[in-house]
Tab-separated table of C-alpha atoms and ligand atoms in Angstrom:
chain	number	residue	atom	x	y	z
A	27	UNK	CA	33.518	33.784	-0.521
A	28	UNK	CA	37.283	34.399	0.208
A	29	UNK	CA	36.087	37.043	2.828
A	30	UNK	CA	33.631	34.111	4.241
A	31	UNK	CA	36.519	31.717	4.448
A	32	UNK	CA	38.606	34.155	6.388
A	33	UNK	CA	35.723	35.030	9.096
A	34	UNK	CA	34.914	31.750	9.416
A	35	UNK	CA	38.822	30.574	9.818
A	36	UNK	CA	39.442	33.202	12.346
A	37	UNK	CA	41.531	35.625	10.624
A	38	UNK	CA	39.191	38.491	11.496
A	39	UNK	CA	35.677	39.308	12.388
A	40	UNK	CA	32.753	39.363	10.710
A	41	UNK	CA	32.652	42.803	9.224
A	42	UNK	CA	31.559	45.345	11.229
A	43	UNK	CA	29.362	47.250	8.809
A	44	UNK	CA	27.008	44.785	8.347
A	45	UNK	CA	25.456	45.066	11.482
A	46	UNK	CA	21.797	46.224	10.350
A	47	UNK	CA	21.730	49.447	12.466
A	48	UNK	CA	24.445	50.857	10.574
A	49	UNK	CA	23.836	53.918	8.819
A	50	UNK	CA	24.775	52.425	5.758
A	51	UNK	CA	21.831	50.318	5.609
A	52	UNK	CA	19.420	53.739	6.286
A	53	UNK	CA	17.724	54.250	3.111
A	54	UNK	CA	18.040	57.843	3.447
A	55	UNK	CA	21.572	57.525	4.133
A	56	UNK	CA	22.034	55.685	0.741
A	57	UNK	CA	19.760	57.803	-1.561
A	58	UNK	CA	21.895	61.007	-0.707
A	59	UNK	CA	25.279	59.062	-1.558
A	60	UNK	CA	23.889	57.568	-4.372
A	61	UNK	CA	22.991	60.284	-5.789
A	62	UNK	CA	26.020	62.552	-4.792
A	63	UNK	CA	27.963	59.112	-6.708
A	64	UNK	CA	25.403	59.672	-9.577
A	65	UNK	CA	26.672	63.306	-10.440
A	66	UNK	CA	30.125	62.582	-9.931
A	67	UNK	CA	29.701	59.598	-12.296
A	68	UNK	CA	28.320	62.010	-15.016
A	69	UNK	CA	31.053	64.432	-14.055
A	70	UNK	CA	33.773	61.657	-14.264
A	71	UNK	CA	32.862	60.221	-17.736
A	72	UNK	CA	32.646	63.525	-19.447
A	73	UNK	CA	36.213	64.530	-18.694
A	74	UNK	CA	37.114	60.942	-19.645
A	75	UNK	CA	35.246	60.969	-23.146
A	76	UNK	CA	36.799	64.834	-23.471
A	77	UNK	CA	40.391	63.618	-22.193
A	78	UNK	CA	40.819	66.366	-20.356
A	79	UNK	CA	40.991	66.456	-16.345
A	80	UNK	CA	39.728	69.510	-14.316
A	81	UNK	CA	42.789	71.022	-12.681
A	82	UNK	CA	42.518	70.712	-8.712
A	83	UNK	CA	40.813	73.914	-7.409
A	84	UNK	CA	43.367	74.478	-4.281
A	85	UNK	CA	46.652	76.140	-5.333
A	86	UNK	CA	49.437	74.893	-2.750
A	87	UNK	CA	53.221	74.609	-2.755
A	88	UNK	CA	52.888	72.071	0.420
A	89	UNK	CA	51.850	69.384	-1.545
A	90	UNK	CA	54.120	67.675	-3.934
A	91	UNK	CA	53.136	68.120	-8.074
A	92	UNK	CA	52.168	64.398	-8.938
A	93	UNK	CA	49.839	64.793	-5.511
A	94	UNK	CA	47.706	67.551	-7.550
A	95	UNK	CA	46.681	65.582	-10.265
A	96	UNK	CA	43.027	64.844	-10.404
A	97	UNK	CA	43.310	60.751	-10.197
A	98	UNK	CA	40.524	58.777	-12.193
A	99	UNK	CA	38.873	62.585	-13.075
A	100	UNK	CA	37.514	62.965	-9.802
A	101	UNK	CA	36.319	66.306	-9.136
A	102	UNK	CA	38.727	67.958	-7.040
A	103	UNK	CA	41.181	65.284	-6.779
A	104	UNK	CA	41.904	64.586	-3.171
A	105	UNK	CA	41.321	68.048	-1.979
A	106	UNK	CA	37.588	68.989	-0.883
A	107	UNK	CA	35.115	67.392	1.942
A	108	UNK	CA	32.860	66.451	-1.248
A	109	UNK	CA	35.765	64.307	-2.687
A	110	UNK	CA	36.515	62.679	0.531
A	111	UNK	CA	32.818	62.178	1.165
A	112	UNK	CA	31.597	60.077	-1.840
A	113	UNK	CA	35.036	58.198	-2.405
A	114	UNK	CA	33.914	55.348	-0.178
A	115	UNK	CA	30.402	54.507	-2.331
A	116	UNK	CA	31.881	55.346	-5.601
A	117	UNK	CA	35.368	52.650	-5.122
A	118	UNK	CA	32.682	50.265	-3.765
A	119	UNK	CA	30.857	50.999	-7.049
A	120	UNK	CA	33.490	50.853	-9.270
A	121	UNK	CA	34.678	47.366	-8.113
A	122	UNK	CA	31.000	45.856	-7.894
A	123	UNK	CA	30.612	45.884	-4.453
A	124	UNK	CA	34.571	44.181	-3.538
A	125	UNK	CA	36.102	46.904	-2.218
A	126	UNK	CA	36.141	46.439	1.536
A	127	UNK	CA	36.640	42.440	0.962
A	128	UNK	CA	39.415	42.999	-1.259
A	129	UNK	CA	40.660	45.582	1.332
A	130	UNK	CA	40.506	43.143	4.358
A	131	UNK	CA	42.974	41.029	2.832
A	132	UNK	CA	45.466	42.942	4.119
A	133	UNK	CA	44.176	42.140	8.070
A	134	UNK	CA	45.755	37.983	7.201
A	135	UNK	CA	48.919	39.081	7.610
A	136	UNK	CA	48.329	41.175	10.669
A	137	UNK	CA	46.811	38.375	12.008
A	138	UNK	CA	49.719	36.362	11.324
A	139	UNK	CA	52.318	38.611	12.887
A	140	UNK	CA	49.538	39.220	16.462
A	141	UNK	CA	49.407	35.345	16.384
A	142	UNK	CA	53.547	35.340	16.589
A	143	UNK	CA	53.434	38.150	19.112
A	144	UNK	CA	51.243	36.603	21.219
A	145	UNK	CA	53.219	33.641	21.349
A	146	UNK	CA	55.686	35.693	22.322
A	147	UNK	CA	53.905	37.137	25.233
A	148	UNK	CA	53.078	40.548	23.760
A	149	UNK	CA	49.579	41.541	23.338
A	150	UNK	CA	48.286	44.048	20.599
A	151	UNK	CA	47.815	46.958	23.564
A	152	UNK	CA	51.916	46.850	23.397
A	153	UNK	CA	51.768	47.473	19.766
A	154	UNK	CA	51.580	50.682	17.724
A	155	UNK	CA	50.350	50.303	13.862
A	156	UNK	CA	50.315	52.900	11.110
A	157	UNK	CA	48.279	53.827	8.731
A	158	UNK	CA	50.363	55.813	5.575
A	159	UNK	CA	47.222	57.311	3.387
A	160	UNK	CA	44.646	55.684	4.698
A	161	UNK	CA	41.876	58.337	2.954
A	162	UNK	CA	38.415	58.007	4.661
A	163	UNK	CA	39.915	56.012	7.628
A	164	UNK	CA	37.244	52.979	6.224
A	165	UNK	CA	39.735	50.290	5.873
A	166	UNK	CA	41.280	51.541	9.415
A	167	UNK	CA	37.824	50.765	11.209
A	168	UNK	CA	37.952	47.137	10.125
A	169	UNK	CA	41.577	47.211	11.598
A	170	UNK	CA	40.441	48.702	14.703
A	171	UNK	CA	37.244	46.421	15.073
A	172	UNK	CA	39.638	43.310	14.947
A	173	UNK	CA	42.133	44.823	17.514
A	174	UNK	CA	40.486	47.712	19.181
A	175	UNK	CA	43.577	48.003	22.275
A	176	UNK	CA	45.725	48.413	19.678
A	177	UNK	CA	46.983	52.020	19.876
A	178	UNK	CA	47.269	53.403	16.084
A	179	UNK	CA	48.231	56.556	13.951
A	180	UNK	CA	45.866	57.442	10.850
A	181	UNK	CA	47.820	59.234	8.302
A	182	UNK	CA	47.086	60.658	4.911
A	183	UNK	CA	47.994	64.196	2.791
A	184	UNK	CA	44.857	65.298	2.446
A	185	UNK	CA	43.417	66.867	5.713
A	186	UNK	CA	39.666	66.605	3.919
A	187	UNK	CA	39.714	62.701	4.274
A	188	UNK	CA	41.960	62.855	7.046
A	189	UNK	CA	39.119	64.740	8.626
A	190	UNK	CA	36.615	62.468	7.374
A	191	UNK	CA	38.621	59.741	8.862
A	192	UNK	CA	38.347	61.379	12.275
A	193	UNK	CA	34.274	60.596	11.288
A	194	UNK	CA	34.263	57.014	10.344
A	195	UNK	CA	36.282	56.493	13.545
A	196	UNK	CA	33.916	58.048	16.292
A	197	UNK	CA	31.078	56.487	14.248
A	198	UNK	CA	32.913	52.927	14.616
A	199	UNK	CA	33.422	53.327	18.160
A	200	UNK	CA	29.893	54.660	18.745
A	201	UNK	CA	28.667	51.175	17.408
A	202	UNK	CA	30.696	48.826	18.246
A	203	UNK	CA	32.719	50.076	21.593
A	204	UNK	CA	30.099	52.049	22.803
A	205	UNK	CA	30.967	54.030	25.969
A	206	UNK	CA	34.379	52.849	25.677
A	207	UNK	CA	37.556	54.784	27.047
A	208	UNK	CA	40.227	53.661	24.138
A	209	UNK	CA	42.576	56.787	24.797
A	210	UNK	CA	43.833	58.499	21.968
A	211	UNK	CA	41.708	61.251	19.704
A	212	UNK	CA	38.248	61.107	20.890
A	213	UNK	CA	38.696	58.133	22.806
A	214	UNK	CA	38.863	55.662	19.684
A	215	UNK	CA	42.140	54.357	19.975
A	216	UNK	CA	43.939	56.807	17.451
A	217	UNK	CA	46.432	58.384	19.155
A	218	UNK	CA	47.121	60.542	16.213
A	219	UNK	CA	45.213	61.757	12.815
A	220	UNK	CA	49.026	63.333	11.014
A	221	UNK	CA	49.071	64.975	7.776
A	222	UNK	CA	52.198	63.254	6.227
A	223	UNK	CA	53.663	62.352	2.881
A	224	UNK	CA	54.140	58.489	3.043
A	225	UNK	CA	57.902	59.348	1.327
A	226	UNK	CA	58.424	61.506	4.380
A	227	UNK	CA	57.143	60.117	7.290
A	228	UNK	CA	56.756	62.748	9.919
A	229	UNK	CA	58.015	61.188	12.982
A	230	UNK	CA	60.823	59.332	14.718
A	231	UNK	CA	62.721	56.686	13.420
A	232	UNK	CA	61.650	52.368	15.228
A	233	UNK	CA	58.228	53.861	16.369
A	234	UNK	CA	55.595	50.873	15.098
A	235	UNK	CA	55.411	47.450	14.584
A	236	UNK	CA	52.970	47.415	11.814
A	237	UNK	CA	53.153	49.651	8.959
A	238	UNK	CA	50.094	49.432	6.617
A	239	UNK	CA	49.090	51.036	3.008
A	240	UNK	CA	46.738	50.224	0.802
A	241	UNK	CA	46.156	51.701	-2.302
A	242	UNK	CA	48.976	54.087	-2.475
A	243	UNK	CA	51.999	52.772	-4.713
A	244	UNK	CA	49.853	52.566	-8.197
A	245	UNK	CA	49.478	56.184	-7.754
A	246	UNK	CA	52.875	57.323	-6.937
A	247	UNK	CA	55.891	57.710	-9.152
A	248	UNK	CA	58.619	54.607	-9.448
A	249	UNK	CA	61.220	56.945	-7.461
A	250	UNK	CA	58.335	58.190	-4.851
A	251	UNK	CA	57.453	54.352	-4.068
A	252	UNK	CA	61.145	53.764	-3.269
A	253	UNK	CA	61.542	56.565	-0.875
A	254	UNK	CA	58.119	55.661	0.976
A	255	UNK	CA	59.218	52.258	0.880
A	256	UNK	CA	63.091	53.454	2.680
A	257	UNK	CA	60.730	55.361	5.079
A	258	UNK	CA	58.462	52.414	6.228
A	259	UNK	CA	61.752	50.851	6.978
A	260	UNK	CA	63.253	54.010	8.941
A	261	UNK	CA	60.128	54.467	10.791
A	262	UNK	CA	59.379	50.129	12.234
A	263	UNK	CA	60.918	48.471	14.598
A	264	UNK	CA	63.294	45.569	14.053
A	265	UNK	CA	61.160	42.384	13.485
A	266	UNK	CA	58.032	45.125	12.458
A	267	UNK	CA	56.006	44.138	9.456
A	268	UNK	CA	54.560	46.701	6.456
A	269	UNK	CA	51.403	45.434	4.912
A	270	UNK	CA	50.912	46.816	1.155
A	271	UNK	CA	47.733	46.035	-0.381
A	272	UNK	CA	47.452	47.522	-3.908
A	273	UNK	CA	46.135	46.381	-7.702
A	274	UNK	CA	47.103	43.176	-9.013
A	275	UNK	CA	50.136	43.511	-11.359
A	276	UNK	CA	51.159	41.486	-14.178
A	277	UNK	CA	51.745	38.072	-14.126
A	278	UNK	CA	49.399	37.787	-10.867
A	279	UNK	CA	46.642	36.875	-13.294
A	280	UNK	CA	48.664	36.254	-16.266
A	281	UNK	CA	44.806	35.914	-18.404
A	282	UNK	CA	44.567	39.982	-17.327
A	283	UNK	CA	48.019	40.993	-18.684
A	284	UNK	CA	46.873	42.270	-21.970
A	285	UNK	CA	44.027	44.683	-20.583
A	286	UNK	CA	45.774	45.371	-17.212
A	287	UNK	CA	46.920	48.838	-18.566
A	288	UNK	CA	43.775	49.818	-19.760
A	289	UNK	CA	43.006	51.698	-15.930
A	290	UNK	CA	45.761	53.566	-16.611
A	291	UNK	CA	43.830	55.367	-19.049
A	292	UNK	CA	41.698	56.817	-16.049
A	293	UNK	CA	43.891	59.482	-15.396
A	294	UNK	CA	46.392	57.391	-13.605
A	295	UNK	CA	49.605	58.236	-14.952
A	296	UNK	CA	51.614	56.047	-12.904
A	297	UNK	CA	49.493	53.090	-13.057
A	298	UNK	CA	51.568	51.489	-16.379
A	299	UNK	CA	54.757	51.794	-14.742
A	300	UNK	CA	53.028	50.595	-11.628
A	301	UNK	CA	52.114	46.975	-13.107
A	302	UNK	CA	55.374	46.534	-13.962
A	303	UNK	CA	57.550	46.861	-11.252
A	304	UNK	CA	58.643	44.879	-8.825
A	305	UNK	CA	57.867	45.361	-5.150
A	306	UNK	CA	59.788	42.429	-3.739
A	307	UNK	CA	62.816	43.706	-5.403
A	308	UNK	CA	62.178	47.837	-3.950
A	309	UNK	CA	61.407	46.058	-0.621
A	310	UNK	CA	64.508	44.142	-0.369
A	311	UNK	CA	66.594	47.054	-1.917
A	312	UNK	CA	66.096	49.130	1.500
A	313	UNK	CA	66.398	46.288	4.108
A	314	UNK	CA	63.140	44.433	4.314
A	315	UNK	CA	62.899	40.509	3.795
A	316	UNK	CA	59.939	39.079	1.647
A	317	UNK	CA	56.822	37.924	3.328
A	318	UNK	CA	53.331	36.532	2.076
A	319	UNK	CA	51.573	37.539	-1.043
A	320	UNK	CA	47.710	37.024	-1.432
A	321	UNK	CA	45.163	37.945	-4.005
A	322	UNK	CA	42.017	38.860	-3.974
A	323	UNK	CA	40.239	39.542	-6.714
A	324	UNK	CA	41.779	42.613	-8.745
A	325	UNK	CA	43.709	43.054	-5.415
A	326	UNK	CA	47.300	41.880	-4.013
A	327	UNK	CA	48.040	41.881	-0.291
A	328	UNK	CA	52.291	41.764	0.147
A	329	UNK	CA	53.844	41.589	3.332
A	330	UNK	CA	57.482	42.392	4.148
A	331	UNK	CA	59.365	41.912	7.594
A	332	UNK	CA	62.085	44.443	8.710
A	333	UNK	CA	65.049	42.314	10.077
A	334	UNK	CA	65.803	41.713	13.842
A	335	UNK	CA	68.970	43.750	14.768
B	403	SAM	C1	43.308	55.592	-3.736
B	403	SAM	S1	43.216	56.459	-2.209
B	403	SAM	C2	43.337	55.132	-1.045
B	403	SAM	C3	42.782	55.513	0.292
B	403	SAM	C4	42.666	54.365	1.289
B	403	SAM	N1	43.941	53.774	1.593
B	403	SAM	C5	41.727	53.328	0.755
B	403	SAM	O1	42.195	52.263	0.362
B	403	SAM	O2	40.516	53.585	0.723
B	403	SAM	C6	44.794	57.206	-2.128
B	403	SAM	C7	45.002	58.041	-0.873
B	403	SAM	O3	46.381	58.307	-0.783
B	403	SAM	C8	46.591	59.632	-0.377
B	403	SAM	N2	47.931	59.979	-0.891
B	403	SAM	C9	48.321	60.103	-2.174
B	403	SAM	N3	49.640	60.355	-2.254
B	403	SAM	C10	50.092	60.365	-0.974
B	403	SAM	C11	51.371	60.524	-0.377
B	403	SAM	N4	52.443	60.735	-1.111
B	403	SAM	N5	51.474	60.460	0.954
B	403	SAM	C12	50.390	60.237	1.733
B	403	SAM	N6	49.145	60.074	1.230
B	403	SAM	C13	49.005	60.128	-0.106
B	403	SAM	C14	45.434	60.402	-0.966
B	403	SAM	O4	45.211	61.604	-0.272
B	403	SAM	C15	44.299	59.395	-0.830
B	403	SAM	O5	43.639	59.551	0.390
């Protein structure tokens, strides 16, 4: 309904995927990730019942330790084409179906800050936005769908959703800009799909205006959020916004606080200390001014401004 509300007040458009001819809606389509989500259910809940994760099958000093960790059980944590290609259908599973609505909460305050711009004169073709581990690229389609001159960088860790990414992009732009000459990789408006760690941004320092993350800081360590959160800062422009979307944390539901922990019994070591801690006060630590804050759901959508010089 909230999603309904914010199509029907402008904020963004009507999502994308539900356009009938989507593969999505192929029955075919669906029985092969349903069952692919089937197996890694069974897979899932036996390590979770046992207690005991499968260690990640790719040994590799370029990632960083806490990175290796097989989050929620998954089979081979963030590191395979398999992983990357049932993540989508099993989150949307996992939250009943809210996933992408809870995700497109983060597209009000975009909308927000391209409504200031314009009345500033600037349109979003002058603007460059970032993606810091985006995963499959899904979320970044509904960005791209609501602003598709925008020029944009899709990052993540993992070059198996990176690549998938690269995927849900052309398929996007095959739908919905069909024939379309956006620039970037493949002509879809990416200019760049960049293996990073969101604590080391690899790039120049004032390159974007919009810095956006969702579903990163519940998995990181308190210390790695505050050096991804010194790096959004290093990397915007003055007056440049970050959007973090991520889980609810306590007190944002205050009827929740006594079973809020219990995901961290997923294999999500970080997600206790995650509920606790506060994001306004990390934010502010490194420079950046407190925004908006909405919820959705079992989803929080913060924004935070970088200050004009
Ligand atoms: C829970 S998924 C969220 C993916 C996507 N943002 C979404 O909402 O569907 C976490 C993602 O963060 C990436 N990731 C984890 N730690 C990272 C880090 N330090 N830097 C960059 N990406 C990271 C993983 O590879 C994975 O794709």
């Amino acid at each position: 309904m909230q999603d309904y509300d914010n199509v029907r007040g402008d904020m963004y458009p009507m999502p994308w995927d539900m356009a009938p001819i989507h593969r999505q809606n192929n029955p075919l389509f669906m029985l092969a990730r349903t069952a692919q989500s089937v197996e890694e259910f069974v897979a899932t809940l036996r390590r979770r019942v046992r207690g005991q994760a499968q260690p990640v099958w790719l040994s590799s000093s370029l990632y960083p330790q806490y990175y290796t960790k097989t989050y929620h059980y998954q089979t081979d944590g963030w590191l395979s084409d398999r992983s990357a290609r049932i993540y989508e259908h099993n989150t949307e599973v996992l939250f009943l179906g809210r996933q992408d609505a809870m995700q497109r909460t983060s597209l009000l305050p975009i909308a927000s800050y391209m409504r200031e711009a314009a009345l500033a004169g600037r349109s979003p073709r002058d603007m460059k936005l970032l993606e810091v581990a985006a995963g499959t690229g899904r979320f970044h389609t509904f960005i791209k769908d609501a602003y598709p001159e925008m020029p944009s960088v899709v990052s993540d860790l993992s070059p198996f959703y990176l690549a998938r990414a690269r995927n849900n992009l052309n398929y996007w732009r095959a739908l919905r800009q069909p024939g379309r000459r956006l620039g970037g990789v493949d002509d879809t408006g990416v200019t760049r799909f960049l293996q990073t760690a969101a604590e080391q941004i690899d790039g120049p320092d004032q390159e974007y205006d919009l810095v956006v993350c969702v579903y990163l800081f519940h998995e990181l360590p308190e210390a790695i959020r505050r050096r991804a959160a010194t790096e959004f800062f290093r990397v915007l422009k003055p007056g440049g916004m970050v959007v973090l979307t991520d889980s609810v944390q306590l007190g944002d539901r205050p009827s929740w606080d006594k079973s809020i922990g219990l995901f961290g019994d997923f294999n999500e070591p970080y997600y206790r200390n995650y509920v606790s801690c506060d994001l306004g006060a990390i934010f502010e630590e490194v420079g950046f001014m407190c925004d908006t804050k909405y919820l959705c759901s079992a989803t929080k959508t913060l924004s935070f401004r970088k200050p004009l010089e």
